[in-house]
């Protein structure tokens, strides 16, 4: 393809490419491996279209990661699978006894009824008659959405009476071969389009002509992949034109044809470098069929198509803060995610009455919770996630500053605290409210500046009422603390959320903050202001954290 | 008319030796359709929003508040009067507003709040909108008058949540004592990982929580009957052969023992009940487990029957503005995208009654629903996580009575030896008194830990005697056998109205928990 590419390299690639031919033609012995899964909480299979050759040996792994039982039942072409299941349920006791697997002559293959999180391997020989074989989960109530089609497709007709004409020349695109005299012509004995003639390597053109039987009226898709350019003409129609110098990628062209024998013409040219040519076609009644000797990797791509892939649903704070009360990984089960315009985010826990996480960049991806049944914990979408003080209550009375900080136990009442809710100011920024030992506490976080340009997260706690003696606010625990300027550089405990690890480093500054062992404490008072900053924004302080 | 009736009784006499052939069909009465009697208007929903309605409440000014699964609260204006349906857009997968429609015929929306955790309960009181999310009841208010909630006050957060998808929480409106009820789904189908999962709780006006009933599995909605008694729907699964409508009697056990560990945290409930025996029958376990209240109604499971996924409990308090079914209960089904109708009575102190198909054709999976005193029935939902026949990802709809009375079984009451049916209009005495017009079957479900149950223990009763009241409004059926604890399935395919119409929904399923003495 590329005339500047060193010759050695192109030789190596050509060899590598030819090796790929093997698996494409070796369908005889090894079973085809297919994995069919149920989708968690969606009442669907992950595949709804599977294509297999007639009589192929198949080893299908059927997995049920869902939380309810499922099976898979393969039926003959034309079966109304919903009807089949309804008919089975007309004798419910019998159906139950059979684990909701229909005893029906229309069924030719079925799995067990898999309990949640089970799997089963089904080894079978595919039907030899081409057709669409529907499959379904026959557990009551599932058939309407848990369906798919196993398509048994044989190969289509191949080219006949194929001839080649070889031309020499240096082109950057396909020439008008009709005005040129071929260097050599001849028959192609195996009727496969190919480049394996041994009297040329570079700077040549080839024109293949032959005949192709269109077996019935219908739509046909032709494929070609060539390095360099090619063109496919069927009858009078130019189906594909992939001219110019380029590496091979599969292109397709679709046309409707009437039944009959059609002339086929494939034009190709090679400049220098890699040389590849693939031509194939597919009909409604037959699978993709190669018309060339060489086939590119995944030339049957689409044989097994994934469906129902999740895409993200990012929540983006634009003008106003975005609030997301949901299961946020690392923030307990009652977290309130707050995304602020400007790229600062945090999760406030209505279990611990405390900031559980803070992070920069993107806020949250809601897809996990909003595209299925709504379970599971989702990690923040952004980066530099920090958890300054584990999941702990914020305020405590300590006999001595060295005493252990009370811990939070999920589902146990948090001694002395009552969650009161929050309100939103005119900008939509929340202030959280709770009481602690009769003291009314307001907790509010806002961004100062942008996260990309030295901004910080400023938190203000306001305490109203009689603050008990020896009451403290916990800023950090179980990390490494280094005094740094007016504040502390904190290397928090290792933080890993849903498989992603974070360095958990931040800078905390609050008037009166004192390091006591691995705790960073402030004596409780009427108002406490805390500034959180990420060390990257303060290179000098980052160095002290690294020690 | 009279002459015709005489003629027919003559005809009946001539065919009485071969009653099987007597299938009345009167060509002059075409099959009635539901749409003649009840009209569904599918509203447009706001651009950029997923209107996955989980709860519906009315505000004092008539606007309709909608709580969604994505945690938003929307306020709909002109929902009662809007006539312009949404226009389906296959690109956005939404019903969109028709810009050409005049405002007086159109619904409009305003977003009142967002960011809550799956709102499955809304209740208005004294200027506050009470919201039930997965783990708390809070109340919200707009304190600035800008149309957006600014204050979010926690009312009660005393039940648990673990992160499992199954742990939904449905909230009621205020009951006759001023309490709000919460029904909390188990953690998954079998167990309760965190306090009061699988329980019904009352939240008192001061925010304290009173654990009130145990044994819930997977509620789909909660509501009141005309007397203010509290009911919830539960879903087929372990210990539930089918979906059910259940009466929340304070102190009762509702059938699924998975959450019974929390009796340790509920001293007001007394000692933990004995566990039901597996693979038994409800009627047997009621004798063993004294706290066990049987389902008032089995919402018979399966295609072509009642449903697969019962949700809201909506009582018709419109005194006739929604048609002839005043004080009856309407229950949508998320999976079948339909609504069923329930008639309840009390026999020997236990709630029971009959369920009838009512209306098909909702466009998504209905979850939240509410009927106003004006008979406007609002229903909305989503198919997220479970398929819905309606096929659309979410929808908000209104059901209106057209003013035409369908010929239906109105009430079905248990008697010592059979049932008494009343009808919405007079029956044709000939067909109504012919045993061949009816088929009956009695069955029950296995009460078991395993998921669901087939219909078992079939009894095929004979209808021994039929008395049609003189006014044609009621029919008394005498069965040769009634089976306590069984669902009595009655088909009325042959019954015609005096005007010759077939019964619009000619099937009833009566859950016979108790057989009355007379």
Short mmCIF file of N, CA and C in Angstrom, two decimals, chain A residues 40-43 66-69 82 85-86 89 92-97 99-100 113 139-142 144-145 313 321-327 333-336 350-351 353 368-377 411 417-425 433, chain B residues 52 69-71 114-118 133-136 138 143 149-155 157-168 189 193-195 236 301-305 308 335 384-389 441 446 448 450-457:
data_model
loop_
_atom_site.label_atom_id
_atom_site.label_comp_id
_atom_site.label_asym_id
_atom_site.label_seq_id
_atom_site.Cartn_x
_atom_site.Cartn_y
_atom_site.Cartn_z
N UNK A 40 -28.40 -9.18 33.17
CA UNK A 40 -28.87 -8.98 34.52
C UNK A 40 -29.97 -7.93 34.54
N UNK A 41 -31.08 -8.31 35.11
CA UNK A 41 -32.20 -7.39 35.36
C UNK A 41 -32.75 -6.74 34.10
N UNK A 42 -32.69 -7.44 32.99
CA UNK A 42 -33.24 -6.83 31.77
C UNK A 42 -34.19 -7.73 31.02
N UNK A 43 -34.32 -8.98 31.45
CA UNK A 43 -35.21 -9.92 30.79
C UNK A 43 -34.87 -10.03 29.30
N UNK A 66 -28.15 -13.49 35.87
CA UNK A 66 -29.30 -12.73 36.39
C UNK A 66 -29.70 -13.30 37.76
N UNK A 67 -30.61 -12.58 38.41
CA UNK A 67 -31.06 -12.97 39.74
C UNK A 67 -32.34 -13.79 39.71
N UNK A 68 -32.73 -14.22 38.53
CA UNK A 68 -33.89 -15.10 38.49
C UNK A 68 -33.62 -16.26 37.55
N UNK A 69 -34.42 -17.32 37.66
CA UNK A 69 -34.14 -18.48 36.82
C UNK A 69 -34.44 -18.20 35.34
N UNK A 82 -43.89 -17.34 21.81
CA UNK A 82 -44.78 -16.87 22.89
C UNK A 82 -45.97 -17.82 22.99
N UNK A 85 -45.01 -21.06 24.70
CA UNK A 85 -44.94 -20.97 26.16
C UNK A 85 -46.34 -20.90 26.74
N UNK A 86 -47.23 -20.15 26.08
CA UNK A 86 -48.61 -20.07 26.56
C UNK A 86 -49.26 -21.44 26.56
N UNK A 89 -48.21 -23.43 29.43
CA UNK A 89 -48.78 -22.99 30.70
C UNK A 89 -50.27 -23.31 30.82
N UNK A 92 -50.43 -26.03 33.83
CA UNK A 92 -49.39 -25.43 34.69
C UNK A 92 -48.68 -26.43 35.59
N UNK A 93 -49.42 -27.42 36.06
CA UNK A 93 -48.77 -28.35 36.97
C UNK A 93 -47.69 -29.15 36.24
N UNK A 94 -48.06 -29.57 35.03
CA UNK A 94 -47.12 -30.30 34.20
C UNK A 94 -45.92 -29.41 33.86
N UNK A 95 -46.22 -28.16 33.54
CA UNK A 95 -45.15 -27.21 33.19
C UNK A 95 -44.18 -27.06 34.35
N UNK A 96 -44.75 -26.94 35.54
CA UNK A 96 -43.94 -26.79 36.75
C UNK A 96 -43.05 -28.03 36.94
N UNK A 97 -43.68 -29.19 36.75
CA UNK A 97 -42.96 -30.45 36.91
C UNK A 97 -41.78 -30.52 35.94
N UNK A 99 -40.07 -28.08 35.00
CA UNK A 99 -39.24 -26.88 35.17
C UNK A 99 -39.49 -25.86 34.07
N UNK A 100 -40.72 -25.76 33.63
CA UNK A 100 -41.12 -24.79 32.61
C UNK A 100 -40.37 -24.98 31.29
N UNK A 113 -33.36 -25.59 33.39
CA UNK A 113 -33.75 -24.31 33.98
C UNK A 113 -32.61 -23.90 34.90
N UNK A 139 -39.41 -19.69 30.78
CA UNK A 139 -39.87 -19.46 32.15
C UNK A 139 -41.04 -18.48 32.08
N UNK A 140 -42.10 -18.72 32.89
CA UNK A 140 -43.31 -17.88 32.74
C UNK A 140 -43.00 -16.38 32.80
N UNK A 141 -43.53 -15.68 31.83
CA UNK A 141 -43.43 -14.22 31.83
C UNK A 141 -42.21 -13.69 31.10
N UNK A 142 -41.32 -14.58 30.65
CA UNK A 142 -40.08 -14.10 30.05
C UNK A 142 -40.11 -14.07 28.52
N UNK A 144 -41.85 -12.87 26.15
CA UNK A 144 -42.12 -11.70 25.31
C UNK A 144 -40.85 -10.94 24.97
N UNK A 145 -39.89 -10.93 25.88
CA UNK A 145 -38.67 -10.16 25.62
C UNK A 145 -37.42 -11.02 25.50
N UNK A 313 -24.48 7.35 30.81
CA UNK A 313 -25.42 8.45 30.95
C UNK A 313 -24.79 9.48 31.90
N UNK A 321 -25.58 23.19 40.43
CA UNK A 321 -25.17 21.89 40.95
C UNK A 321 -26.18 20.81 40.57
N UNK A 322 -25.69 19.58 40.42
CA UNK A 322 -26.57 18.44 40.17
C UNK A 322 -26.53 17.54 41.40
N UNK A 323 -27.70 17.14 41.85
CA UNK A 323 -27.79 16.26 43.02
C UNK A 323 -28.18 14.87 42.55
N UNK A 324 -27.50 13.88 43.06
CA UNK A 324 -27.74 12.49 42.65
C UNK A 324 -27.72 11.62 43.90
N UNK A 325 -28.92 11.34 44.40
CA UNK A 325 -29.02 10.46 45.57
C UNK A 325 -29.09 9.04 45.04
N UNK A 326 -28.03 8.30 45.26
CA UNK A 326 -28.03 6.93 44.76
C UNK A 326 -26.87 6.18 45.40
N UNK A 327 -26.66 4.94 44.95
CA UNK A 327 -25.60 4.12 45.53
C UNK A 327 -24.26 4.49 44.89
N UNK A 333 -24.63 3.61 51.60
CA UNK A 333 -25.86 3.32 50.87
C UNK A 333 -26.84 4.49 50.83
N UNK A 334 -26.52 5.56 51.55
CA UNK A 334 -27.43 6.71 51.57
C UNK A 334 -26.65 7.96 51.19
N UNK A 335 -25.93 7.86 50.10
CA UNK A 335 -25.09 8.99 49.75
C UNK A 335 -25.84 9.97 48.86
N UNK A 336 -25.46 11.20 48.97
CA UNK A 336 -26.04 12.26 48.16
C UNK A 336 -24.89 12.84 47.34
N UNK A 350 -25.74 10.45 54.17
CA UNK A 350 -26.81 10.63 55.16
C UNK A 350 -26.82 9.48 56.17
N UNK A 351 -25.80 8.63 56.13
CA UNK A 351 -25.60 7.63 57.19
C UNK A 351 -24.60 8.14 58.22
N UNK A 353 -23.40 11.34 58.21
CA UNK A 353 -23.56 12.81 58.32
C UNK A 353 -22.25 13.52 57.98
N UNK A 368 -25.74 2.80 35.29
CA UNK A 368 -25.94 1.60 36.10
C UNK A 368 -27.31 1.64 36.81
N UNK A 369 -27.66 2.80 37.29
CA UNK A 369 -28.89 2.92 38.07
C UNK A 369 -30.11 3.25 37.21
N UNK A 370 -29.90 3.86 36.07
CA UNK A 370 -31.04 4.36 35.29
C UNK A 370 -31.32 3.52 34.05
N UNK A 371 -30.46 2.53 33.80
CA UNK A 371 -30.72 1.69 32.64
C UNK A 371 -31.15 0.29 33.04
N UNK A 372 -31.12 -0.04 34.31
CA UNK A 372 -31.65 -1.34 34.70
C UNK A 372 -32.43 -1.16 35.97
N UNK A 373 -32.42 -2.16 36.81
CA UNK A 373 -33.32 -2.13 37.96
C UNK A 373 -32.86 -1.19 39.07
N UNK A 374 -31.65 -0.68 38.94
CA UNK A 374 -31.25 0.37 39.87
C UNK A 374 -30.39 -0.07 41.03
N UNK A 375 -29.80 -1.26 40.95
CA UNK A 375 -28.98 -1.72 42.07
C UNK A 375 -27.49 -1.53 41.81
N UNK A 376 -26.71 -1.77 42.84
CA UNK A 376 -25.25 -1.74 42.71
C UNK A 376 -24.67 -0.36 42.90
N UNK A 377 -23.40 -0.35 43.24
CA UNK A 377 -22.73 0.92 43.54
C UNK A 377 -21.91 1.38 42.34
N UNK A 411 -26.22 0.18 59.12
CA UNK A 411 -27.52 -0.25 59.64
C UNK A 411 -27.67 -0.13 61.14
N UNK A 417 -26.87 11.17 66.63
CA UNK A 417 -27.12 11.97 65.42
C UNK A 417 -28.54 11.78 64.90
N UNK A 418 -29.12 12.84 64.36
CA UNK A 418 -30.40 12.74 63.66
C UNK A 418 -30.27 13.48 62.33
N UNK A 419 -30.55 12.80 61.26
CA UNK A 419 -30.48 13.36 59.91
C UNK A 419 -31.72 14.20 59.65
N UNK A 420 -31.53 15.42 59.25
CA UNK A 420 -32.64 16.35 59.12
C UNK A 420 -32.95 16.75 57.69
N UNK A 421 -32.04 16.49 56.76
CA UNK A 421 -32.31 16.86 55.38
C UNK A 421 -31.39 17.97 54.88
N UNK A 422 -31.83 18.63 53.84
CA UNK A 422 -30.99 19.68 53.26
C UNK A 422 -31.88 20.74 52.62
N UNK A 423 -31.32 21.88 52.38
CA UNK A 423 -32.03 22.83 51.53
C UNK A 423 -31.10 23.38 50.47
N UNK A 424 -31.71 23.99 49.48
CA UNK A 424 -30.95 24.50 48.34
C UNK A 424 -31.01 26.02 48.34
N UNK A 425 -29.87 26.65 48.12
CA UNK A 425 -29.89 28.12 48.02
C UNK A 425 -30.26 28.53 46.60
N UNK A 433 -28.29 19.31 56.87
CA UNK A 433 -28.64 19.57 58.27
C UNK A 433 -28.72 18.27 59.05
N UNK B 52 -40.55 8.25 34.05
CA UNK B 52 -40.78 6.90 34.57
C UNK B 52 -41.58 7.03 35.86
N UNK B 69 -38.88 7.31 38.81
CA UNK B 69 -37.85 6.37 39.23
C UNK B 69 -36.47 7.01 39.17
N UNK B 70 -36.31 8.02 38.33
CA UNK B 70 -35.02 8.71 38.30
C UNK B 70 -34.95 9.83 39.33
N UNK B 71 -35.91 9.87 40.22
CA UNK B 71 -35.80 10.76 41.37
C UNK B 71 -36.24 12.18 41.14
N UNK B 114 -35.42 17.27 41.86
CA UNK B 114 -34.66 16.21 41.21
C UNK B 114 -33.65 15.64 42.19
N UNK B 115 -33.01 14.58 41.76
CA UNK B 115 -31.91 14.01 42.54
C UNK B 115 -32.33 13.07 43.63
N UNK B 116 -33.63 12.77 43.76
CA UNK B 116 -34.05 11.83 44.81
C UNK B 116 -33.79 10.39 44.34
N UNK B 117 -33.91 9.48 45.29
CA UNK B 117 -33.52 8.09 45.02
C UNK B 117 -34.77 7.25 44.78
N UNK B 118 -35.21 7.21 43.51
CA UNK B 118 -36.31 6.35 43.06
C UNK B 118 -37.59 6.62 43.87
N UNK B 133 -38.44 7.76 49.17
CA UNK B 133 -37.38 7.24 48.32
C UNK B 133 -36.89 5.92 48.89
N UNK B 134 -35.79 5.42 48.39
CA UNK B 134 -35.44 4.03 48.76
C UNK B 134 -35.24 3.84 50.25
N UNK B 135 -34.83 4.87 50.95
CA UNK B 135 -34.49 4.64 52.35
C UNK B 135 -35.03 5.69 53.30
N UNK B 136 -35.88 6.58 52.81
CA UNK B 136 -36.44 7.53 53.76
C UNK B 136 -37.69 8.19 53.20
N UNK B 138 -39.13 11.87 53.07
CA UNK B 138 -38.78 13.25 53.31
C UNK B 138 -39.94 14.11 52.84
N UNK B 143 -39.90 27.20 49.05
CA UNK B 143 -39.99 28.31 50.00
C UNK B 143 -39.76 29.66 49.35
N UNK B 149 -38.56 23.08 44.48
CA UNK B 149 -38.41 22.77 45.91
C UNK B 149 -37.05 23.27 46.38
N UNK B 150 -37.05 23.91 47.52
CA UNK B 150 -35.79 24.40 48.09
C UNK B 150 -35.48 23.73 49.42
N UNK B 151 -36.52 23.18 50.04
CA UNK B 151 -36.33 22.60 51.37
C UNK B 151 -36.65 21.10 51.32
N UNK B 152 -35.76 20.29 51.80
CA UNK B 152 -35.91 18.83 51.78
C UNK B 152 -35.70 18.32 53.20
N UNK B 153 -36.80 18.09 53.92
CA UNK B 153 -36.70 17.73 55.33
C UNK B 153 -36.90 16.24 55.52
N UNK B 154 -35.96 15.62 56.20
CA UNK B 154 -36.10 14.19 56.48
C UNK B 154 -37.22 14.00 57.50
N UNK B 155 -38.14 13.07 57.19
CA UNK B 155 -39.22 12.76 58.12
C UNK B 155 -38.91 11.47 58.87
N UNK B 157 -36.08 7.94 58.54
CA UNK B 157 -35.07 7.16 57.79
C UNK B 157 -34.67 5.93 58.58
N UNK B 158 -35.66 5.29 59.20
CA UNK B 158 -35.33 4.24 60.17
C UNK B 158 -35.38 2.82 59.60
N UNK B 159 -35.45 2.69 58.28
CA UNK B 159 -35.33 1.33 57.73
C UNK B 159 -34.11 1.27 56.83
N UNK B 160 -33.67 0.05 56.54
CA UNK B 160 -32.35 -0.13 55.94
C UNK B 160 -32.36 -0.19 54.43
N UNK B 161 -31.16 -0.07 53.90
CA UNK B 161 -30.96 -0.20 52.45
C UNK B 161 -29.54 -0.70 52.26
N UNK B 162 -29.34 -1.62 51.31
CA UNK B 162 -28.00 -2.21 51.18
C UNK B 162 -27.35 -2.00 49.82
N UNK B 163 -28.08 -1.47 48.86
CA UNK B 163 -27.50 -1.32 47.52
C UNK B 163 -28.04 -2.34 46.54
N UNK B 164 -28.81 -3.29 47.04
CA UNK B 164 -29.42 -4.28 46.16
C UNK B 164 -30.56 -3.62 45.38
N UNK B 165 -30.68 -4.01 44.09
CA UNK B 165 -31.72 -3.36 43.29
C UNK B 165 -33.11 -3.62 43.83
N UNK B 166 -33.29 -4.79 44.45
CA UNK B 166 -34.63 -5.24 44.84
C UNK B 166 -35.22 -4.39 45.97
N UNK B 167 -34.39 -3.67 46.67
CA UNK B 167 -34.85 -2.97 47.88
C UNK B 167 -35.58 -1.67 47.55
N UNK B 168 -36.69 -1.80 46.84
CA UNK B 168 -37.54 -0.64 46.58
C UNK B 168 -38.34 -0.33 47.83
N UNK B 189 -35.10 -11.91 46.41
CA UNK B 189 -36.39 -12.58 46.57
C UNK B 189 -36.55 -13.29 47.89
N UNK B 193 -31.46 -8.29 54.17
CA UNK B 193 -30.10 -8.03 54.63
C UNK B 193 -30.05 -6.92 55.67
N UNK B 194 -31.05 -6.09 55.68
CA UNK B 194 -30.95 -4.86 56.44
C UNK B 194 -32.33 -4.55 57.04
N UNK B 195 -32.37 -3.85 58.19
CA UNK B 195 -33.61 -3.81 58.98
C UNK B 195 -34.88 -3.44 58.21
N UNK B 236 -45.43 -12.32 42.43
CA UNK B 236 -45.13 -13.75 42.37
C UNK B 236 -43.65 -14.00 42.65
N UNK B 301 -52.00 -15.50 37.87
CA UNK B 301 -50.79 -15.29 37.09
C UNK B 301 -50.89 -15.92 35.72
N UNK B 302 -50.34 -15.26 34.74
CA UNK B 302 -50.17 -15.92 33.45
C UNK B 302 -50.79 -15.16 32.30
N UNK B 303 -50.34 -15.52 31.09
CA UNK B 303 -50.85 -14.83 29.91
C UNK B 303 -52.35 -15.03 29.78
N UNK B 304 -53.05 -13.98 29.41
CA UNK B 304 -54.49 -14.06 29.23
C UNK B 304 -55.26 -14.08 30.53
N UNK B 305 -54.55 -14.03 31.66
CA UNK B 305 -55.25 -14.02 32.95
C UNK B 305 -55.19 -12.60 33.53
N UNK B 308 -48.90 -10.34 35.74
CA UNK B 308 -47.63 -10.88 36.19
C UNK B 308 -46.92 -9.96 37.17
N UNK B 335 -46.28 -5.60 33.94
CA UNK B 335 -45.85 -6.48 32.86
C UNK B 335 -46.89 -6.55 31.74
N UNK B 384 -38.55 -0.30 32.72
CA UNK B 384 -37.13 -0.49 33.02
C UNK B 384 -36.89 -1.68 33.95
N UNK B 385 -36.05 -2.59 33.52
CA UNK B 385 -35.70 -3.75 34.35
C UNK B 385 -36.62 -4.93 34.14
N UNK B 386 -37.84 -4.66 33.74
CA UNK B 386 -38.81 -5.73 33.45
C UNK B 386 -39.52 -5.32 32.18
N UNK B 387 -39.73 -6.26 31.32
CA UNK B 387 -40.43 -5.93 30.08
C UNK B 387 -41.88 -5.57 30.38
N UNK B 388 -42.47 -4.75 29.52
CA UNK B 388 -43.89 -4.44 29.62
C UNK B 388 -44.50 -4.59 28.25
N UNK B 389 -45.71 -5.14 28.21
CA UNK B 389 -46.38 -5.34 26.94
C UNK B 389 -46.53 -4.04 26.17
N UNK B 441 -64.19 -23.41 37.93
CA UNK B 441 -63.05 -24.25 38.30
C UNK B 441 -62.52 -23.68 39.61
N UNK B 446 -49.41 -23.69 45.41
CA UNK B 446 -48.58 -24.27 46.48
C UNK B 446 -47.97 -23.09 47.25
N UNK B 448 -45.03 -22.07 49.02
CA UNK B 448 -43.70 -22.68 49.07
C UNK B 448 -42.60 -21.64 48.89
N UNK B 450 -39.99 -22.08 47.01
CA UNK B 450 -39.59 -22.04 45.61
C UNK B 450 -40.34 -20.92 44.88
N UNK B 451 -39.73 -20.41 43.84
CA UNK B 451 -40.29 -19.28 43.08
C UNK B 451 -41.61 -19.68 42.42
N UNK B 452 -42.69 -19.00 42.77
CA UNK B 452 -43.96 -19.21 42.09
C UNK B 452 -44.60 -20.54 42.42
N UNK B 453 -45.63 -20.86 41.67
CA UNK B 453 -46.32 -22.14 41.83
C UNK B 453 -47.22 -22.34 40.63
N UNK B 454 -47.41 -23.61 40.24
CA UNK B 454 -48.46 -23.86 39.25
C UNK B 454 -49.82 -23.77 39.96
N UNK B 455 -50.87 -23.77 39.19
CA UNK B 455 -52.22 -23.87 39.76
C UNK B 455 -52.45 -25.34 40.09
N UNK B 456 -52.81 -25.62 41.32
CA UNK B 456 -52.92 -27.03 41.75
C UNK B 456 -54.26 -27.30 42.43
N UNK B 457 -54.44 -28.58 42.76
CA UNK B 457 -55.59 -29.06 43.53
C UNK B 457 -56.91 -28.71 42.85
#
